[in-house]
Structure formats: structure tokens, C-alpha cells
Coordinates of C-alpha atoms and ligand atoms in Angstrom, one line a residue:
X270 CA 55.0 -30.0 -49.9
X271 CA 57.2 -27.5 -51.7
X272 CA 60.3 -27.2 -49.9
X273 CA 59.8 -23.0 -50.0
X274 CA 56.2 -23.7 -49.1
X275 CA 57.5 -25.3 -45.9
X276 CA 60.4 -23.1 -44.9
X277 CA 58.0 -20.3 -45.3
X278 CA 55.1 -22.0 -43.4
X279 CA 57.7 -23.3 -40.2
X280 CA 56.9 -21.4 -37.1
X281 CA 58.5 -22.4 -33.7
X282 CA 55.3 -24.3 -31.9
X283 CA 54.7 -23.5 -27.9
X284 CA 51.3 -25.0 -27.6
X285 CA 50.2 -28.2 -28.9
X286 CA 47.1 -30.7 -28.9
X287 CA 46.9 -33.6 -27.2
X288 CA 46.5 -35.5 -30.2
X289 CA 49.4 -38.0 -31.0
X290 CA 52.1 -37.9 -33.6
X291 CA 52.5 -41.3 -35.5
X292 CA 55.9 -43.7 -35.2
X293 CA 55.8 -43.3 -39.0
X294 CA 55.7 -39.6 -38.9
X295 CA 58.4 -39.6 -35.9
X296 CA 60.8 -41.9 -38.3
X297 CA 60.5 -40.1 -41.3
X298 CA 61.0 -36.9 -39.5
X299 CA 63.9 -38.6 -37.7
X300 CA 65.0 -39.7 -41.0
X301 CA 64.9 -36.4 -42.4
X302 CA 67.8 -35.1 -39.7
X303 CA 69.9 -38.4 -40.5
X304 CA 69.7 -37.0 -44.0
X305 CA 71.5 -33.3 -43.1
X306 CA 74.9 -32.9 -43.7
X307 CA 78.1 -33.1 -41.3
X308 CA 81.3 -31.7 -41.0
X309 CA 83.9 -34.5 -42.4
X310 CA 80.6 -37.1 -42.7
X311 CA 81.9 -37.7 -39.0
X312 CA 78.4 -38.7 -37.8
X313 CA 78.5 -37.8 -34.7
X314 CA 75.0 -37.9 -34.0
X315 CA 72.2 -40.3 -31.7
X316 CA 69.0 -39.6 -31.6
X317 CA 65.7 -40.6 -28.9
X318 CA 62.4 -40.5 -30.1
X319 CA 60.2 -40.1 -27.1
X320 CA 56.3 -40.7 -27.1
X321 CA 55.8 -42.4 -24.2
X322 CA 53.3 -40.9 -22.0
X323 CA 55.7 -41.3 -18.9
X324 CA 58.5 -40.6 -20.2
X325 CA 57.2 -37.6 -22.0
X326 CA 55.3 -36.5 -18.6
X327 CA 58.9 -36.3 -17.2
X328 CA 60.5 -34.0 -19.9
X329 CA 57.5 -31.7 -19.5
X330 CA 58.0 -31.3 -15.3
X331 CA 61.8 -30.2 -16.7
X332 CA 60.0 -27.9 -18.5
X333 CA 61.7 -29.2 -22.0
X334 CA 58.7 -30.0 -24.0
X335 CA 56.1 -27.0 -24.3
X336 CA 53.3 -29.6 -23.5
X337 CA 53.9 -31.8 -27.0
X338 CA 53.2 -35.3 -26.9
X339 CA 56.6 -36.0 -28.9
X340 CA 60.3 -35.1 -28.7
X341 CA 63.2 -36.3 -30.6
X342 CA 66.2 -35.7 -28.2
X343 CA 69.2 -34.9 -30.7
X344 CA 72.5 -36.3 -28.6
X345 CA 76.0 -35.6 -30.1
X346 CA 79.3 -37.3 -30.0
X347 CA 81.5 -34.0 -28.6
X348 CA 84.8 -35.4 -31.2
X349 CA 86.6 -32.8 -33.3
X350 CA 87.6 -33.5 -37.0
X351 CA 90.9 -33.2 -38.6
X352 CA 89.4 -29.7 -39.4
X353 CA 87.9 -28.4 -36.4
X354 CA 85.0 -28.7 -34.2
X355 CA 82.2 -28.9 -36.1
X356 CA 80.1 -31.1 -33.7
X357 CA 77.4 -28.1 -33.2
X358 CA 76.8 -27.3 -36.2
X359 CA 76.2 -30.7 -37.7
X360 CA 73.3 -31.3 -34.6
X361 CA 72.4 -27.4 -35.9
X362 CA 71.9 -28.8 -39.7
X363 CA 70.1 -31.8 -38.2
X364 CA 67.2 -30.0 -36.1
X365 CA 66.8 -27.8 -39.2
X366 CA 65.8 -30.7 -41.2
X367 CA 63.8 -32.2 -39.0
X368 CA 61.8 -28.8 -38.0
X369 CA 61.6 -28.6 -41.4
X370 CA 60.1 -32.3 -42.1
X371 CA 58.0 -31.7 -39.5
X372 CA 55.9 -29.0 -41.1
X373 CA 56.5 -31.6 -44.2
X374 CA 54.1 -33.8 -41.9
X375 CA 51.6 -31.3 -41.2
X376 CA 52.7 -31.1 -37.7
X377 CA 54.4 -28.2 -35.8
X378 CA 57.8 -28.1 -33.8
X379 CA 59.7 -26.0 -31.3
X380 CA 63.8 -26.3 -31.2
X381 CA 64.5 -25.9 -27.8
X382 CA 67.6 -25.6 -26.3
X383 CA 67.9 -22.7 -24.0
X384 CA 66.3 -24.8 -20.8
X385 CA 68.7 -28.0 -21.9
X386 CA 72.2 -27.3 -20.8
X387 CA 71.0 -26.6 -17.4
X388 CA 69.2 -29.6 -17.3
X389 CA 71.4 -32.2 -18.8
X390 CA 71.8 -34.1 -15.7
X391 CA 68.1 -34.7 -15.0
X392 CA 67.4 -35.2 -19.3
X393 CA 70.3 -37.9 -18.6
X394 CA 69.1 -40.0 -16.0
X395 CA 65.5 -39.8 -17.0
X396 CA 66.8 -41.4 -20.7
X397 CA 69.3 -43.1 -19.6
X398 CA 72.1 -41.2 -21.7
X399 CA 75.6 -42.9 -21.9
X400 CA 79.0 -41.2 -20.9
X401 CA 80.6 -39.3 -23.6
X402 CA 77.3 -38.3 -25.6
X403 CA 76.0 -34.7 -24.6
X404 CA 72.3 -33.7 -24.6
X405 CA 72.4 -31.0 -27.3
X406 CA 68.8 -30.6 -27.5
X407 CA 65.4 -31.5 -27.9
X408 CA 62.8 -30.7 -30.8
X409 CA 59.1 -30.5 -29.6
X410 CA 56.8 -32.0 -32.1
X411 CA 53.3 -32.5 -32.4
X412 CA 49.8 -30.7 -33.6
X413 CA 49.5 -27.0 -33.0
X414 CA 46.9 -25.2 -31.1
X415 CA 47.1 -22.6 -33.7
X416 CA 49.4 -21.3 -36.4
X417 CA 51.8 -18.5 -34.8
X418 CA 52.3 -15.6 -36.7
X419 CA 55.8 -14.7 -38.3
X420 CA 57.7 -12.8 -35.9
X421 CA 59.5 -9.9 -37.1
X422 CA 62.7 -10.8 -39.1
X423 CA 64.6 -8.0 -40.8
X424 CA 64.3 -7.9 -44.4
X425 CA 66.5 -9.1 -47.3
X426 CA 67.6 -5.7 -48.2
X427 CA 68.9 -4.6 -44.4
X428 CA 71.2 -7.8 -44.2
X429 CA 72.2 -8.7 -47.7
X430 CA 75.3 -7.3 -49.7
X431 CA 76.3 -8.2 -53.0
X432 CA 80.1 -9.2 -53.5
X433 CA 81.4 -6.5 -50.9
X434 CA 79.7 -5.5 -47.6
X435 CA 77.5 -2.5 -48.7
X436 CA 77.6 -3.0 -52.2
Ligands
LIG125 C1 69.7 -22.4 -31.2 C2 68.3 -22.2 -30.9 C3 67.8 -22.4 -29.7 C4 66.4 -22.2 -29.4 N1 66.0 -22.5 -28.1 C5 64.7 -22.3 -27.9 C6 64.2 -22.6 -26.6 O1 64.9 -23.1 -25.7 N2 62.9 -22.4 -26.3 C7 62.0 -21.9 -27.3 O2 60.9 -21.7 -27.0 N3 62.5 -21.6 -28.5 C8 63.8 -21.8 -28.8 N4 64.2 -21.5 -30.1 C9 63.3 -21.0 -31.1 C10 63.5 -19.5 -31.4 O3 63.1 -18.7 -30.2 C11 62.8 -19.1 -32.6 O4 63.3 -19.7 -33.7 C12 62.8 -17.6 -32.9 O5 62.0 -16.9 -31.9 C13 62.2 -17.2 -34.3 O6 60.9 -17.7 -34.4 P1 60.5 -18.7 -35.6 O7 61.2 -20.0 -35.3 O8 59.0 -18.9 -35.5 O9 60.9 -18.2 -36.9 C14 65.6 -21.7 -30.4 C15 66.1 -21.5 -31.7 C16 67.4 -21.7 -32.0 C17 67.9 -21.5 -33.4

């Protein structure tokens, strides 16, 4: 798939089949946020692919999973570089590529983050998350009930300025 094809088709997924996503598709996807860029090439980054139906079934009673049958739990390193703390925005880059892979795969995603934080302590025990990684969040993945529609975004001419603001 054209990669404009696919940032144009991606759509955040909150409804999904029961139909399951492939260990082939879940690695390449995976694969996909391995290959994103981070700050200092600190690689920072550990990831869980979750499929199981019991472990899956738990996310979803946290509420993390909008009903998909797949997750890829994204878990970072908190370490600052020489340069600064660039920790978020290298898991950022990561999701990104993978949300992006996912459509890639003919399959929808849903970054979610917001209901994480809160739940870290539960998402830990449940996957059995070592001391000094955080749970930065977790991408839904899986077939779509149905395409969403674009939701509105401004366009190019209200946010972009050529070589000075305004200009
Ligand atoms: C940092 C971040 C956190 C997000 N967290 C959630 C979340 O917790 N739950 C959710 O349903 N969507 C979440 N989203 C998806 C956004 O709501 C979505 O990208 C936005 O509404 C625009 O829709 P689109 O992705 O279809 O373009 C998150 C997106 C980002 C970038």
C-alpha cells in the first residue's frame, strides 16, 4: 500500500470483529514500530504482543482494549539522553508506525492512552511488567466493524505558514 494511501485511510478503530489478527501480521506490525526512530538511537523501548483470549479478556474488563482481539502494549525505559528526555516521543514515533502498518495490514487500530496511566498498576500485574519499565500505552488492533469517517481536522491553510508565522 502507498504509504499516502495509508496515512490517509488510518482512522482510530473503537469497534472491532471478533475475527483474529495473525502472529505474522502482529510481528510485522510490531516490526514496523522497532523500525521508528529514537532520540540518541537510545532504544528505550519493550514491547507485548497480546492475543491470548485470557489475557486479552483482562485488558478489556480495564477497559484498555475497545473490544479488539489484539494489543501491542508499547513499555518504555523512562532514561534521559545526554540531550534530554526524549523517552515519549520515541514510544510517540513508535505507535505511529505501527498504526500506520496496521492499516498496511488491512486491519484497523486505536492508540489508546488516556485510560492507561490510571491503570498502570492493574496493566502491570496482569503482564507481569518489570520495575523500571512504565506502561506507556497500548495500540488496539484488529478488523473493523466499519470504516469511521474522518473527523474534522483543520485544514492546511489555517495551520501552515511559510518561513515566518503568517506569511
Ligand atoms: C496521545 C494520544 C492518546 C490517545 N488516547 C486515546 C484513548 O485513550 N482512547 C481513544 O479512544 N483514542 C485515543 N486516541 C485517539 C484520538 O482520539 C484520535 O487520534 C483523534 O480523535 C483523531 O481521530 P483519528 O485518529 O481517526 O484521526 C489517542 C491519540 C493520541 C495521539
Amino acid at each position: 500500500m502507498d504509504l499516502y494511501e495509508a496515512m490517509n485511510a488510518r482512522r482510530s478503530v473503537r469497534s472491532y470483529t471478533d475475527e483474529p489478527v495473525s502472529r505474522d501480521a502482529l510481528q510485522r506490525i510490531v516490526q514496523a514500530g522497532i523500525e521508528a526512530p529514537t532520540g540518541c538511537n537510545m532504544q528505550l523501548r519493550q514491547f507485548i504482543i497480546v492475543d491470548d483470549a485470557d489475557v486479552i479478556g483482562q485488558l478489556a474488563k480495564l477497559g484498555v482494549t475497545k473490544g479488539a482481539p489484539a494489543a501491542v502494549v508499547i513499555l518504555m525505559d523512562p532514561q534521559g539522553t545526554p540531550y534530554g528526555e526524549f523517552w515519549v516521543q520515541d514510544a510517540s514515533a513508535t505507535m505511529e508506525n505501527m498504526l500506520l502498518a496496521a492499516v498496511a495490514e488491512g486491519l484497523g487500530a486505536c492508540w489508546i492512552e488516556g485510560q492507561v496511566t490510571p491503570k498502570e498498576p492493574q496493566l502491570r500485574k496482569i503482564l507481569g511488567v518489570p520495575e523500571g519499565l512504565r506502561v506507556w500505552s497500548i495500540m488496539a488492533v484488529g478488523t473493523p466493524t466499519a470504516q469511521p469517517g474522518r473527523p474534522p481536522k483543520p485544514s492546511f491553510d489555517e495551520i501552515v505558514h511559510f518561513d515566518r508565522f503568517g506569511g
